[in-house]
XYZ file of N, CA and C in Angstrom:
642
model
N -24.347 -3.505 23.838
C -23.220 -3.005 23.026
C -23.116 -3.807 21.733
N -22.972 -3.105 20.622
C -22.903 -3.719 19.296
C -21.482 -3.683 18.752
N -21.106 -4.708 18.016
C -19.834 -4.712 17.298
C -20.070 -4.177 15.890
N -19.422 -3.072 15.563
C -19.562 -2.471 14.232
C -18.294 -2.776 13.442
N -18.451 -3.484 12.337
C -17.302 -3.945 11.562
C -17.280 -3.279 10.192
N -16.083 -2.845 9.786
C -15.857 -2.318 8.436
C -14.922 -3.285 7.721
N -15.258 -3.589 6.480
C -14.406 -4.474 5.679
C -14.010 -3.764 4.392
N -12.978 -4.288 3.751
C -12.520 -3.682 2.508
C -11.023 -3.839 2.347
N -10.352 -2.750 2.009
C -8.925 -2.818 1.703
C -8.235 -1.518 2.079
N -6.919 -1.612 2.216
C -6.113 -0.415 2.461
C -4.787 -0.561 1.731
N -4.134 0.564 1.513
C -2.950 0.559 0.655
C -1.769 -0.173 1.265
N -1.545 -0.006 2.574
C -0.345 -0.595 3.150
C -0.419 -0.813 4.643
N 0.733 -1.175 5.195
C 0.822 -1.499 6.613
C 0.532 -0.292 7.500
N 0.968 0.891 7.082
C 0.701 2.104 7.860
C -0.790 2.268 8.137
N -1.574 2.208 7.074
C -3.012 2.419 7.197
C -3.681 1.309 8.006
N -3.289 0.081 7.719
C -3.878 -1.058 8.414
C -3.585 -0.999 9.911
N -2.333 -0.760 10.263
C -1.940 -0.699 11.673
C -2.588 0.486 12.374
N -2.693 1.608 11.669
C -3.306 2.795 12.254
C -4.771 2.540 12.598
N -5.534 1.985 11.671
C -6.950 1.750 11.931
C -7.152 0.701 13.025
N -6.293 -0.300 13.067
C -6.377 -1.280 14.152
C -6.082 -0.616 15.495
N -5.161 0.329 15.491
C -4.843 1.082 16.706
C -6.030 1.944 17.132
N -6.655 2.592 16.160
C -7.853 3.391 16.448
C -8.931 2.507 17.065
N -9.103 1.318 16.508
C -10.084 0.375 17.032
C -9.807 0.043 18.500
N -8.551 -0.208 18.827
C -8.184 -0.535 20.208
C -8.426 0.652 21.142
N -8.084 1.849 20.682
C -8.307 3.040 21.499
C -9.790 3.211 21.820
N -10.615 3.008 20.811
C -12.063 3.146 20.996
C -12.599 2.061 21.933
N -12.254 0.816 21.633
C -12.841 -0.311 22.356
C -12.374 -0.400 23.803
N -11.211 0.169 24.087
C -10.684 0.148 25.454
C -11.122 1.348 26.283
N -11.820 2.266 25.652
C -12.288 3.449 26.376
C -13.539 3.092 27.188
N -13.554 3.387 28.475
C -14.717 3.022 29.310
C -16.014 3.696 28.890
N -15.929 4.756 28.097
C -17.134 5.449 27.635
C -17.733 4.802 26.391
N -17.019 3.835 25.820
C -17.423 3.230 24.544
C -18.786 2.552 24.647
N -19.693 2.911 23.740
C -21.043 2.343 23.719
C -21.187 1.235 22.677
N -20.386 1.311 21.613
C -20.356 0.279 20.577
C -18.915 0.061 20.155
N -18.522 -1.181 20.020
C -17.146 -1.476 19.638
C -16.985 -1.454 18.115
N -15.807 -1.050 17.684
C -15.534 -0.879 16.256
C -14.347 -1.749 15.854
N -14.477 -2.422 14.706
C -13.400 -3.265 14.201
C -13.214 -3.027 12.701
N -11.966 -3.199 12.249
C -11.639 -3.076 10.828
C -11.055 -4.393 10.335
N -11.608 -4.915 9.270
C -11.106 -6.119 8.632
C -10.748 -5.741 7.195
N -9.517 -5.256 7.027
C -9.104 -4.705 5.738
C -7.947 -5.496 5.145
N -8.041 -5.782 3.870
C -6.941 -6.426 3.153
C -5.831 -5.404 2.934
N -4.620 -5.753 3.328
C -3.453 -4.905 3.098
C -2.907 -5.227 1.708
N -3.014 -4.266 0.798
C -2.596 -4.494 -0.587
C -1.076 -4.511 -0.726
N -0.390 -3.939 0.242
C 1.073 -3.989 0.229
C 1.713 -2.906 -0.601
N 1.065 -1.738 -0.666
C 1.675 -0.588 -1.319
C 1.299 -0.398 -2.767
N 0.262 -1.070 -3.237
C -0.132 -0.921 -4.632
C -0.707 0.448 -4.946
N -1.061 0.641 -6.198
C -1.632 1.921 -6.603
C -3.100 1.998 -6.181
N -3.719 3.186 -6.253
C -5.103 3.352 -5.797
C -6.083 2.378 -6.435
N -5.911 2.115 -7.723
C -6.833 1.230 -8.419
C -6.763 -0.191 -7.863
N -5.562 -0.665 -7.557
C -5.400 -2.002 -6.999
C -6.074 -2.111 -5.638
N -6.004 -1.041 -4.850
C -6.640 -1.049 -3.533
C -8.148 -1.212 -3.670
N -8.748 -0.453 -4.568
C -10.198 -0.540 -4.750
C -10.589 -1.891 -5.338
N -9.795 -2.409 -6.259
C -10.087 -3.724 -6.828
C -10.149 -4.793 -5.742
N -9.244 -4.706 -4.775
C -9.240 -5.673 -3.674
C -10.527 -5.581 -2.867
N -10.999 -4.366 -2.645
C -12.243 -4.188 -1.903
C -13.427 -4.735 -2.693
N -13.415 -4.487 -3.996
C -14.496 -4.978 -4.856
C -14.528 -6.509 -4.869
N -13.351 -7.125 -4.929
C -13.252 -8.580 -5.061
C -13.236 -9.316 -3.726
N -13.271 -8.582 -2.626
C -13.252 -9.196 -1.304
C -14.629 -9.810 -1.019
N -14.683 -11.130 -1.050
C -15.955 -11.818 -0.839
C -16.059 -12.311 0.601
N -17.126 -11.949 1.253
C -17.358 -12.389 2.626
C -18.865 -12.483 2.861
N -19.240 -13.218 3.863
C -20.657 -13.414 4.181
C -21.304 -12.081 4.544
N -22.444 -11.813 3.924
C -23.185 -10.596 4.238
C -22.669 -9.345 3.551
N -21.920 -9.512 2.465
C -21.324 -8.353 1.810
C -22.378 -7.357 1.326
N -23.497 -7.856 0.797
C -24.539 -6.944 0.310
C -25.046 -6.037 1.423
N -25.179 -6.592 2.611
C -25.650 -5.805 3.751
C -24.593 -4.789 4.171
N -23.328 -5.193 4.127
C -22.232 -4.275 4.443
C -22.220 -3.102 3.460
N -22.418 -3.407 2.177
C -22.445 -2.357 1.153
C -23.622 -1.426 1.393
N -24.773 -2.010 1.701
C -25.964 -1.212 1.970
C -25.735 -0.248 3.131
N -25.014 -0.709 4.131
C -24.725 0.116 5.310
C -23.476 0.974 5.165
N -22.902 1.000 3.974
C -21.713 1.794 3.656
C -20.531 1.440 4.550
N -20.334 0.141 4.715
C -19.243 -0.325 5.557
C -18.250 -1.206 4.799
N -18.230 -1.067 3.463
C -17.139 -1.629 2.663
C -16.327 -0.445 2.163
N -15.085 -0.358 2.616
C -14.291 0.847 2.393
C -12.973 0.529 1.698
N -12.366 1.567 1.138
C -11.030 1.470 0.550
C -10.243 2.701 0.981
N -9.098 2.476 1.565
C -8.255 3.560 2.082
C -6.960 3.598 1.284
N -6.688 4.730 0.624
C -5.514 4.804 -0.242
C -5.037 6.244 -0.393
N -3.858 6.385 -1.002
C -3.252 7.692 -1.262
C -3.364 8.049 -2.738
N -3.334 9.345 -2.981
C -3.255 9.847 -4.352
C -1.860 9.605 -4.918
N -0.838 10.058 -4.201
C 0.570 9.799 -4.565
C 0.924 10.176 -5.998
N 0.235 11.188 -6.543
C 0.523 11.690 -7.890
C 0.282 10.650 -8.992
N -0.575 9.674 -8.708
C -0.905 8.637 -9.698
C -2.258 8.981 -10.326
N -2.259 10.002 -11.152
C -3.503 10.613 -11.625
C -4.494 9.638 -12.253
N -4.068 8.906 -13.259
C -5.003 8.039 -13.972
C -5.509 6.920 -13.081
N -4.627 6.325 -12.294
C -5.018 5.247 -11.386
C -5.947 5.773 -10.294
N -5.678 6.963 -9.824
C -6.492 7.581 -8.778
C -7.922 7.811 -9.257
N -8.066 8.415 -10.424
C -9.396 8.685 -10.965
C -10.130 7.389 -11.322
N -9.390 6.430 -11.833
C -9.995 5.140 -12.152
C -10.463 4.432 -10.885
N -9.689 4.584 -9.806
C -10.061 3.976 -8.520
C -11.358 4.570 -7.997
N -11.503 5.879 -8.110
C -12.717 6.537 -7.634
C -13.936 6.105 -8.442
N -13.754 5.937 -9.735
C -14.873 5.486 -10.590
C -15.263 4.052 -10.236
N -14.262 3.192 -10.072
C -14.543 1.796 -9.737
C -15.239 1.699 -8.382
N -14.796 2.508 -7.438
C -15.429 2.519 -6.116
C -16.887 2.950 -6.226
N -17.127 3.997 -6.985
C -18.493 4.491 -7.164
C -19.380 3.451 -7.841
N -18.853 2.806 -8.867
C -19.625 1.805 -9.610
C -20.013 0.615 -8.733
N -19.201 0.330 -7.715
C -19.427 -0.848 -6.874
C -19.858 -0.496 -5.451
N -20.175 0.781 -5.243
C -20.655 1.261 -3.948
C -19.660 0.994 -2.819
N -18.376 1.079 -3.168
C -17.302 1.030 -2.178
C -17.048 2.464 -1.717
N -16.874 2.683 -0.427
C -16.658 4.035 0.071
C -15.157 4.321 0.108
N -14.669 5.280 -0.713
C -13.238 5.572 -0.748
C -12.852 6.653 0.257
N -11.782 6.409 0.963
C -11.211 7.411 1.868
C -9.755 7.597 1.457
N -9.478 8.708 0.799
C -8.143 8.919 0.242
C -7.469 10.139 0.868
N -6.157 10.119 0.817
C -5.371 11.274 1.237
C -4.665 11.848 0.019
N -4.686 13.161 -0.055
C -3.940 13.873 -1.098
C -2.990 14.836 -0.391
N -1.717 14.577 -0.281
C -1.032 13.667 -1.183
C -0.967 12.235 -0.628
N -0.614 12.099 0.653
C -0.499 10.743 1.183
C -0.728 10.672 2.688
N -0.642 9.459 3.207
C -0.956 9.179 4.604
C 0.006 9.855 5.576
N 1.210 10.170 5.112
C 2.179 10.844 5.977
C 1.636 12.172 6.485
N 0.889 12.876 5.638
C 0.309 14.163 6.043
C -0.713 13.963 7.155
N -1.444 12.868 7.088
C -2.401 12.563 8.153
C -1.672 12.340 9.470
N -0.579 11.591 9.432
C 0.187 11.334 10.653
C 0.668 12.636 11.293
N 1.088 13.562 10.470
C 1.561 14.850 10.983
C 0.423 15.618 11.639
N -0.733 15.612 10.998
C -1.859 16.397 11.498
C -2.518 15.798 12.739
N -2.095 14.633 13.137
C -2.507 14.109 14.433
C -1.858 14.898 15.572
N -0.744 15.535 15.268
C 0.034 16.229 16.295
C 0.086 17.741 16.117
N 0.001 18.204 14.876
C -0.009 19.650 14.618
C -0.677 19.927 13.281
N -1.307 21.070 13.178
C -1.943 21.439 11.914
C -0.839 21.781 10.913
N -0.844 21.091 9.798
C 0.237 21.204 8.827
C -0.351 21.114 7.433
N -0.072 22.093 6.600
C -0.746 22.170 5.300
C 0.209 22.351 4.121
N 1.471 22.083 4.333
C 2.446 22.269 3.250
C 2.099 21.405 2.044
N 2.133 22.000 0.863
C 1.953 21.251 -0.368
C 3.306 20.725 -0.832
N 3.300 19.563 -1.457
C 4.547 18.934 -1.886
C 4.450 18.531 -3.354
N 5.600 18.286 -3.946
C 5.636 17.859 -5.342
C 6.044 16.397 -5.493
N 6.506 15.789 -4.378
C 6.886 14.379 -4.378
C 6.322 13.723 -3.121
N 5.932 12.475 -3.234
C 5.267 11.778 -2.136
C 6.119 11.691 -0.875
N 7.434 11.565 -1.053
C 8.307 11.350 0.104
C 8.658 12.628 0.868
N 8.150 13.772 0.439
C 8.575 15.035 1.039
C 8.055 15.266 2.460
N 7.102 14.467 2.915
C 6.602 14.619 4.287
C 7.380 13.778 5.299
N 8.210 12.875 4.829
C 8.840 11.897 5.715
C 9.690 12.564 6.794
N 10.473 13.539 6.435
C 11.329 14.224 7.405
C 10.504 14.835 8.529
N 9.373 15.416 8.171
C 8.496 16.032 9.164
C 7.880 14.974 10.078
N 7.494 13.836 9.520
C 6.952 12.747 10.335
C 7.983 12.303 11.367
N 9.213 12.132 10.932
C 10.285 11.720 11.856
C 10.438 12.724 12.995
N 10.361 13.992 12.660
C 10.516 15.033 13.674
C 9.353 15.033 14.660
N 8.150 14.969 14.144
C 6.945 15.022 14.985
C 6.894 13.848 15.957
N 7.352 12.671 15.511
C 7.276 11.472 16.346
C 8.612 11.101 16.985
N 9.563 12.023 16.944
C 10.847 11.856 17.650
C 11.578 10.580 17.206
N 11.632 10.388 15.899
C 12.286 9.217 15.328
C 13.706 9.544 14.895
N 14.480 8.514 14.670
C 15.824 8.703 14.135
C 15.748 9.349 12.757
N 16.787 10.059 12.387
C 16.794 10.819 11.137
C 16.699 9.933 9.899
N 17.038 8.653 10.027
C 16.966 7.742 8.887
C 15.880 6.679 9.063
N 14.998 6.855 10.026
C 13.982 5.839 10.319
C 13.074 5.600 9.114
N 12.816 4.338 8.830
C 11.900 3.948 7.754
C 10.484 3.922 8.322
N 9.681 4.919 7.988
C 8.373 5.053 8.622
C 7.351 4.024 8.133
N 7.750 3.176 7.186
C 6.873 2.097 6.741
C 7.277 0.753 7.336
N 8.302 0.776 8.167
C 8.767 -0.418 8.861
C 7.872 -0.705 10.067
N 7.580 -1.991 10.314
C 6.663 -2.361 11.395
C 7.099 -1.811 12.755
N 8.394 -1.929 13.063
C 8.894 -1.454 14.361
C 8.714 0.052 14.500
N 8.984 0.779 13.437
C 8.841 2.237 13.465
C 7.367 2.621 13.538
N 6.545 1.923 12.791
C 5.102 2.176 12.853
C 4.593 1.982 14.276
N 5.063 0.942 14.943
C 4.653 0.692 16.331
C 5.067 1.848 17.244
N 6.251 2.400 17.013
C 6.712 3.546 17.809
C 5.802 4.758 17.604
N 5.380 4.945 16.363
C 4.466 6.055 16.048
C 3.112 5.840 16.727
N 2.578 4.644 16.598
C 1.250 4.363 17.141
C 1.190 4.518 18.653
N 2.269 4.184 19.328
C 2.302 4.315 20.793
C 2.137 5.773 21.235
N 2.385 6.688 20.304
C 2.296 8.112 20.628
C 0.954 8.723 20.231
N 0.054 7.913 19.683
C -1.232 8.421 19.186
C -2.359 8.058 20.149
N -3.083 9.075 20.598
C -4.185 8.908 21.541
C -5.519 9.258 20.880
N -6.604 9.012 21.599
C -7.919 9.411 21.099
C -8.010 10.924 20.927
N -7.390 11.660 21.830
C -7.376 13.119 21.699
C -6.688 13.536 20.407
N -5.659 12.797 20.012
C -4.978 13.091 18.747
C -5.907 12.850 17.560
N -6.698 11.778 17.632
C -7.639 11.482 16.555
C -8.655 12.611 16.413
N -9.161 13.081 17.538
C -10.124 14.185 17.532
C -9.473 15.462 16.997
N -8.218 15.682 17.367
C -7.465 16.841 16.874
C -7.295 16.771 15.359
N -6.997 15.578 14.854
C -6.862 15.377 13.405
C -8.166 15.709 12.687
N -9.269 15.226 13.217
C -10.575 15.482 12.594
C -10.818 16.983 12.480
N -10.528 17.707 13.547
C -10.717 19.159 13.526
C -9.792 19.815 12.504
N -8.531 19.378 12.467
C -7.589 19.923 11.491
C -8.051 19.658 10.065
N -8.474 18.428 9.815
C -8.894 18.045 8.460
C -10.103 18.848 8.005
N -11.009 19.126 8.922
C -12.187 19.919 8.575
C -11.808 21.360 8.249
N -10.877 21.915 9.002
C -10.402 23.278 8.732
C -9.715 23.329 7.371
N -8.866 22.342 7.104
C -8.168 22.270 5.825
C -9.170 22.148 4.680
N -10.162 21.305 4.876
C -11.203 21.117 3.855
C -11.952 22.427 3.593
N -12.313 23.122 4.654
C -13.024 24.390 4.518
C -12.165 25.421 3.796
N -10.881 25.484 4.146
C -9.965 26.423 3.492
C -9.844 26.117 2.006
N -9.773 24.833 1.675
C -9.694 24.435 0.266
C -10.955 24.819 -0.496
N -12.098 24.626 0.141
C -13.365 24.997 -0.494
C -13.457 26.503 -0.710
N -13.049 27.259 0.308
C -13.111 28.722 0.215
C -12.184 29.265 -0.863
N -11.049 28.614 -1.026
C -10.078 29.065 -2.029
C -10.281 28.385 -3.374
N -11.296 27.521 -3.440
C -11.595 26.760 -4.662
C -10.365 25.989 -5.144
N -9.693 25.371 -4.162
C -8.489 24.592 -4.442
C -8.889 23.164 -4.819
N -9.233 22.984 -6.092
C -9.730 21.692 -6.562
C -8.673 20.945 -7.369
N -8.584 19.649 -7.099
C -7.839 18.756 -7.981
C -8.657 18.553 -9.248
N -9.963 18.350 -9.032
C -10.904 18.243 -10.149
C -12.240 18.815 -9.695
N -12.573 19.992 -10.180
C -13.854 20.606 -9.813
C -15.016 19.783 -10.351
N -14.834 19.222 -11.534
C -15.883 18.403 -12.159
C -16.230 17.207 -11.292
N -15.210 16.577 -10.702
C -15.424 15.401 -9.867
C -15.583 15.766 -8.389
N -15.541 17.069 -8.108
C -15.664 17.559 -6.734
C -14.588 16.979 -5.819
N -13.361 16.964 -6.309
C -12.227 16.454 -5.550
C -11.317 17.627 -5.187
N -11.122 17.847 -3.919
C -10.245 18.928 -3.488
C -8.790 18.537 -3.668
N -7.959 19.537 -3.902
C -6.535 19.308 -4.115
C -5.815 19.173 -2.778
N -4.510 18.934 -2.840
C -3.721 18.841 -1.613
C -3.619 20.204 -0.922
N -3.561 20.194 0.403
C -3.689 19.034 1.305
C -5.144 18.622 1.463
N -5.359 17.327 1.559
C -6.720 16.807 1.622
C -6.687 15.494 2.400
N -7.414 15.449 3.514
C -7.355 14.302 4.422
C -8.740 13.677 4.597
N -9.224 13.043 3.551
C -10.572 12.492 3.583
C -10.777 11.387 4.632
N -9.742 10.649 5.041
C -9.973 9.627 6.075
C -10.550 10.170 7.375
N -10.522 11.481 7.573
C -11.128 12.023 8.790
C -12.590 11.623 8.881
N -13.222 11.423 7.740
C -14.652 11.103 7.731
C -14.944 9.754 8.378
N -14.137 8.742 8.058
C -14.358 7.429 8.668
C -13.997 7.472 10.146
N -12.993 8.264 10.514
C -12.614 8.391 11.917
C -13.723 9.069 12.716
N -14.290 10.118 12.150
C -15.396 10.804 12.811
C -16.596 9.868 12.942
N -16.839 9.091 11.908
C -17.974 8.176 11.922
C -17.840 7.125 13.021
N -16.660 6.505 13.128
C -16.514 5.430 14.115
C -16.506 5.972 15.545
N -15.918 7.137 15.743
C -15.943 7.730 17.080
C -17.369 8.096 17.480
N -18.128 8.560 16.518
C -19.525 8.897 16.778
C -20.347 7.649 17.105
N -20.158 6.591 16.320
C -20.905 5.359 16.556
C -20.531 4.717 17.888
N -19.312 4.971 18.335
C -18.882 4.456 19.638
C -19.358 5.337 20.790
N -19.952 6.481 20.447
C -20.468 7.378 21.466
C -19.417 8.243 22.124
N -18.279 8.422 21.451
C -17.181 9.184 22.049
C -17.144 10.638 21.617
N -17.827 10.959 20.523
C -17.949 12.353 20.094
C -19.333 12.559 19.498
N -19.729 13.827 19.397
C -20.915 14.189 18.640
C -20.504 14.352 17.194
N -21.287 13.844 16.267
C -20.908 13.823 14.840
C -20.610 15.211 14.298
N -21.299 16.238 14.754
C -21.135 17.574 14.204
C -20.311 18.487 15.098
N -19.451 17.864 15.954
C -18.670 18.718 16.866
C -17.519 19.389 16.155
């Protein structure tokens, strides 16, 4: 059994805690063939460009090999920060950092773990009410609070992760069919867009828990 490690950065506590939870779900599964770990710097809610900068500047032993194996990643939201978002993608490309972004934000990913949901929004906070409902939270719960995040994570299983991957692929296909592009030139699909499904599919596949093309 091999330990597969991803390093880099993520936008906030939600993303960091979620990926650590995914790691535990994978590694505790008796079917697991390779263990997966995430060592990501939590930027603390910065803009997309700051997240990628942290990944670029994160110095650790064997970084060149990690980059070669596409295991230096940056996880962030679009959050209607157009110039910072595009600059982040360019910086990631220039430094061979693999970006996994959500358009509009990570809240949509949390919802799609439990139900297929494709509502477009005009403000980043518009998914919060739905997240509270899906995870049976109080009407005023702060979903970025550690205690609340823990309550959410306790409700997320490996089956939910697989369900999210399937939802994200359907959403992606629908966007492609409708030519719903944020930027056709840059080949970036518009909202809803859940690119983190790719890293989730990759780690589940490497752990031997799913077939990559399922």
